Amino acid sequence: MSSFEAVHRWVVSADIMGSGRLGQRAKLRSRRGMYDVFESAFDAVGVAAQQMHLEDRGDGVLAALAPHVPPSALVGLWLEEVYQGVREHNAGLHQPLRLRIAMHGGPVGHDGRGLVGRAVDLTCRLCDSDPARAILAADDTVEVVFVASDVLYRSVVVEEGRFVEPAHYRPYPVRVKETDELAWFYVPGREQPPAPAGAPVQRGPAGARPAPRARAAAGARAEAGTPRPTKYAITVNGHNQIVDGAEVHGDVIGFRGADDEHGTGPAGRGRR
């Protein structure tokens, strides 16, 4: 199809968590809710039906957006509208709608039967990844987990914008089949997603500004005089000594370095 030549497009993959355990009525309700939420969110950012290709995946959807659709709107207002729509849909439901959503961009084609391209493959694997599943499993109150590829995060998310919060994303590796990628995980409405079981503690993204609460907490610690962490420690042997930062004042009998257990090597010969 000429309208879907292999050109750069942003791809969105979404999946309903636990749909295989739902009864027929609950399954239909979840699918209807997912479509209503997505259609409203795309309307909110001005993406009409003719500006995207949408495929039904049974318990999810796969979409490729027209090249001119700005990705900043997708990771900003669109994602916020999805989150708020899911919250509204779930009000009072015993079996709430919970979504995994992934996004990545790259050359995408169409062979007359569906979307084709490495960007499509990676987006689907990010959506179906173990960390995305584990984040939802770690906290039953999480309704949406969003997965951004490293390309999307570093080229779009870090630039910030309305409803875009790069400091609230956390990186985890995604390893499945031939995929070995770093991806960025975000839970709307949270300062950080719940850590997947067994995952290492992740620091905030490099270069991103800390969240307002984190900045406030850091300021409070500074005002309270909480000592800052140090990169090294000093052990001093002697009397009448005052240690000020990295300087020692007083009669120093000797000191011991990390490579000198008894103070007799180069580190232990600094006497005066």
Coordinates of N, CA and C in Angstrom, one line a residue, residues 105-209:
G105 N 9.8 4.0 17.7 CA 9.7 4.5 16.4 C 10.8 4.0 15.4
G106 N 10.5 3.9 14.2 CA 11.4 3.4 13.2 C 10.7 3.2 11.9
P107 N 11.4 2.7 10.8 CA 10.8 2.4 9.5 C 9.7 1.3 9.7
V108 N 8.6 1.6 9.2 CA 7.4 0.7 9.2 C 6.8 0.6 7.9
G109 N 6.5 -0.6 7.4 CA 5.8 -0.8 6.2 C 4.5 -1.6 6.4
H110 N 3.8 -1.8 5.3 CA 2.6 -2.6 5.3 C 2.5 -3.5 4.1
D111 N 2.3 -4.8 4.3 CA 2.3 -5.7 3.2 C 0.9 -6.1 2.7
G112 N -0.1 -5.3 3.1 CA -1.4 -5.6 2.7 C -2.1 -6.5 3.7
R113 N -1.4 -7.1 4.6 CA -2.0 -7.9 5.7 C -1.8 -7.3 7.1
G114 N -0.7 -6.5 7.2 CA -0.5 -5.9 8.5 C 0.8 -5.1 8.5
L115 N 1.2 -4.6 9.7 CA 2.4 -3.8 9.8 C 3.6 -4.7 9.9
V116 N 4.7 -4.2 9.2 CA 5.9 -4.9 9.1 C 7.1 -4.0 9.4
G117 N 8.1 -4.5 10.2 CA 9.3 -3.7 10.5 C 9.9 -4.1 11.8
R118 N 11.2 -3.8 12.0 CA 11.8 -4.1 13.3 C 11.2 -3.2 14.4
A119 N 10.8 -2.0 14.0 CA 10.2 -1.1 15.0 C 8.9 -1.7 15.6
V120 N 8.2 -2.4 14.7 CA 7.0 -3.1 15.2 C 7.3 -4.2 16.1
D121 N 8.3 -5.0 15.7 CA 8.8 -6.2 16.6 C 9.2 -5.7 17.9
L122 N 10.0 -4.7 18.0 CA 10.5 -4.2 19.3 C 9.4 -3.6 20.1
T123 N 8.5 -2.9 19.6 CA 7.4 -2.3 20.3 C 6.6 -3.4 21.0
C124 N 6.3 -4.4 20.2 CA 5.5 -5.5 20.8 C 6.2 -6.2 21.9
R125 N 7.5 -6.4 21.8 CA 8.3 -7.1 22.8 C 8.4 -6.2 24.1
L126 N 8.6 -4.9 23.9 CA 8.6 -4.0 25.1 C 7.3 -4.1 25.8
C127 N 6.2 -4.1 25.1 CA 4.9 -4.2 25.7 C 4.7 -5.5 26.5
D128 N 5.2 -6.6 25.9 CA 5.0 -7.9 26.5 C 6.2 -8.3 27.4
S129 N 7.0 -7.4 27.7 CA 8.3 -7.7 28.5 C 8.0 -8.1 29.9
D130 N 8.9 -8.8 30.5 CA 8.8 -9.3 31.9 C 8.8 -8.1 32.8
P131 N 9.6 -7.0 32.7 CA 9.5 -5.9 33.6 C 8.1 -5.2 33.6
A132 N 7.5 -5.1 32.4 CA 6.2 -4.5 32.3 C 5.2 -5.3 33.0
R133 N 5.2 -6.6 32.8 CA 4.3 -7.5 33.5 C 4.6 -7.5 35.0
A134 N 5.8 -7.5 35.4 CA 6.2 -7.5 36.8 C 5.8 -6.2 37.6
I135 N 5.8 -5.1 36.9 CA 5.4 -3.9 37.5 C 3.9 -3.9 37.8
L136 N 3.1 -4.4 36.9 CA 1.7 -4.5 37.2 C 1.4 -5.6 38.3
A137 N 2.2 -6.6 38.3 CA 2.0 -7.7 39.3 C 2.4 -7.2 40.7
A138 N 3.4 -6.2 40.7 CA 3.9 -5.8 42.0 C 2.9 -4.9 42.8
D139 N 1.9 -4.3 42.1 CA 1.0 -3.4 42.8 C -0.3 -3.5 42.1
D140 N -1.4 -4.0 42.7 CA -2.7 -4.1 42.1 C -3.3 -2.8 41.8
T141 N -2.9 -1.7 42.4 CA -3.5 -0.4 42.1 C -2.9 0.3 40.9
V142 N -1.9 -0.3 40.3 CA -1.3 0.3 39.1 C -2.3 -0.1 37.9
E143 N -2.8 0.9 37.2 CA -3.7 0.7 36.1 C -3.1 0.8 34.8
V144 N -2.0 1.5 34.6 CA -1.3 1.7 33.4 C 0.2 1.7 33.6
V145 N 0.9 0.9 32.8 CA 2.4 1.0 32.8 C 2.8 1.3 31.4
F146 N 3.6 2.3 31.2 CA 4.0 2.7 29.9 C 5.5 2.4 29.7
V147 N 5.9 1.9 28.6 CA 7.2 1.5 28.3 C 7.7 2.3 27.1
A148 N 8.8 3.1 27.3 CA 9.4 3.8 26.2 C 10.7 3.2 25.8
S149 N 10.9 3.0 24.5 CA 12.2 2.5 24.0 C 13.3 3.5 24.4
D150 N 14.5 3.1 24.4 CA 15.6 4.0 24.8 C 15.7 5.1 23.8
V151 N 15.4 4.8 22.5 CA 15.4 5.9 21.5 C 14.4 6.9 21.8
L152 N 13.2 6.5 22.1 CA 12.1 7.4 22.4 C 12.4 8.2 23.6
Y153 N 12.9 7.6 24.7 CA 13.2 8.3 25.9 C 14.2 9.4 25.7
R154 N 15.3 9.0 25.0 CA 16.5 9.9 24.9 C 16.2 11.0 23.9
S155 N 15.4 10.8 22.9 CA 15.1 11.8 21.9 C 13.9 12.6 22.1
V156 N 13.0 12.1 23.0 CA 11.7 12.8 23.2 C 11.4 13.1 24.6
V157 N 11.4 12.0 25.4 CA 10.9 12.2 26.8 C 11.8 13.1 27.6
V158 N 13.2 13.0 27.4 CA 14.1 13.9 28.2 C 13.9 15.4 27.9
E159 N 13.3 15.7 26.8 CA 13.0 17.1 26.5 C 11.9 17.7 27.3
E160 N 11.2 16.9 28.0 CA 10.1 17.3 28.9 C 9.0 17.9 28.0
G161 N 8.1 18.6 28.7 CA 6.9 19.1 28.0 C 5.7 18.9 28.9
R162 N 4.5 19.3 28.4 CA 3.3 19.2 29.2 C 3.0 17.7 29.4
F163 N 2.8 17.3 30.7 CA 2.5 16.0 31.2 C 3.7 15.0 30.9
V164 N 4.9 15.5 30.6 CA 6.0 14.6 30.3 C 7.0 14.7 31.5
E165 N 7.2 13.6 32.2 CA 8.0 13.7 33.5 C 9.2 12.7 33.4
P166 N 10.3 13.0 32.7 CA 11.4 12.1 32.6 C 12.0 11.6 33.9
A167 N 11.9 12.4 34.9 CA 12.5 12.0 36.2 C 11.7 10.9 36.9
H168 N 10.5 10.6 36.4 CA 9.7 9.6 37.0 C 9.8 8.2 36.2
Y169 N 10.6 8.2 35.2 CA 10.9 6.9 34.5 C 12.0 6.2 35.1
R170 N 12.0 4.8 35.0 CA 13.1 4.0 35.5 C 13.5 3.0 34.4
P171 N 14.8 2.8 34.2 CA 15.3 1.9 33.2 C 15.4 0.5 33.7
Y172 N 15.0 -0.4 32.8 CA 15.3 -1.9 33.1 C 15.6 -2.6 31.7
P173 N 16.4 -3.6 31.8 CA 16.7 -4.3 30.5 C 15.6 -5.2 30.1
V174 N 15.4 -5.3 28.8 CA 14.5 -6.2 28.2 C 15.2 -7.2 27.4
R175 N 15.2 -8.5 27.8 CA 15.9 -9.5 27.1 C 15.0 -10.6 26.7
V176 N 14.7 -10.8 25.5 CA 13.8 -11.9 25.0 C 14.1 -12.1 23.5
K177 N 14.3 -13.4 23.2 CA 14.7 -13.8 21.8 C 15.9 -13.1 21.4
E178 N 15.9 -12.4 20.3 CA 17.1 -11.6 19.9 C 17.1 -10.2 20.4
T179 N 16.1 -9.8 21.2 CA 16.0 -8.5 21.8 C 16.8 -8.4 23.1
D180 N 17.7 -7.4 23.1 CA 18.5 -7.1 24.3 C 18.6 -5.6 24.3
E181 N 17.6 -5.0 24.9 CA 17.5 -3.5 24.9 C 17.3 -2.9 26.3
L182 N 17.6 -1.7 26.5 CA 17.3 -1.0 27.7 C 16.0 -0.2 27.4
A183 N 15.0 -0.3 28.2 CA 13.7 0.4 28.1 C 13.4 1.2 29.3
W184 N 12.6 2.2 29.2 CA 12.2 3.1 30.3 C 10.8 2.9 30.7
F185 N 10.5 2.7 32.0 CA 9.2 2.3 32.4 C 8.6 3.5 33.3
Y186 N 7.3 3.7 33.1 CA 6.7 4.8 33.7 C 5.3 4.4 34.1
V187 N 4.9 4.8 35.3 CA 3.5 4.6 35.8 C 2.9 6.0 36.0
P188 N 1.9 6.4 35.2 CA 1.3 7.7 35.3 C 0.7 7.9 36.8
G189 N 1.0 9.1 37.3 CA 0.5 9.4 38.6 C 1.4 9.0 39.8
R190 N 2.6 8.3 39.4 CA 3.5 7.9 40.4 C 4.9 8.6 40.2
E191 N 5.6 8.8 41.3 CA 7.0 9.3 41.1 C 7.9 8.3 40.5
Q192 N 7.6 7.0 40.7 CA 8.4 6.0 40.0 C 7.5 4.7 40.0
P193 N 7.8 3.8 39.1 CA 7.0 2.6 39.1 C 7.5 1.7 40.2
P194 N 6.6 0.8 40.7 CA 7.0 -0.2 41.7 C 8.1 -1.1 41.1
A195 N 9.1 -1.4 41.8 CA 10.2 -2.2 41.3 C 9.8 -3.6 41.0
P196 N 10.1 -4.1 39.8 CA 9.8 -5.5 39.5 C 10.5 -6.4 40.5
A197 N 9.9 -7.5 40.8 CA 10.6 -8.5 41.7 C 11.9 -8.9 41.2
G198 N 12.9 -8.8 42.1 CA 14.3 -9.2 41.7 C 15.1 -8.2 40.9
A199 N 14.5 -7.1 40.6 CA 15.2 -6.1 39.8 C 16.1 -5.3 40.7
P200 N 17.3 -4.8 40.2 CA 18.1 -4.0 41.0 C 17.5 -2.6 41.2
V201 N 17.9 -2.0 42.3 CA 17.5 -0.6 42.6 C 18.0 0.3 41.5
Q202 N 17.1 1.1 40.9 CA 17.5 1.9 39.7 C 17.5 3.4 40.2
R203 N 18.6 4.1 39.8 CA 18.6 5.5 40.0 C 17.8 6.2 38.9
G204 N 17.6 7.5 39.2 CA 16.9 8.3 38.2 C 17.7 8.5 37.0
P205 N 17.1 8.9 35.9 CA 17.8 9.0 34.6 C 18.9 10.1 34.7
A206 N 20.0 9.8 34.1 CA 21.1 10.8 34.1 C 20.7 12.1 33.4
G207 N 21.0 13.2 34.1 CA 20.7 14.5 33.5 C 19.3 15.0 33.7
A208 N 18.4 14.1 34.3 CA 17.0 14.6 34.5 C 16.9 15.3 35.8
R209 N 16.1 16.3 35.9 CA 15.9 17.0 37.1 C 15.1 16.1 38.1

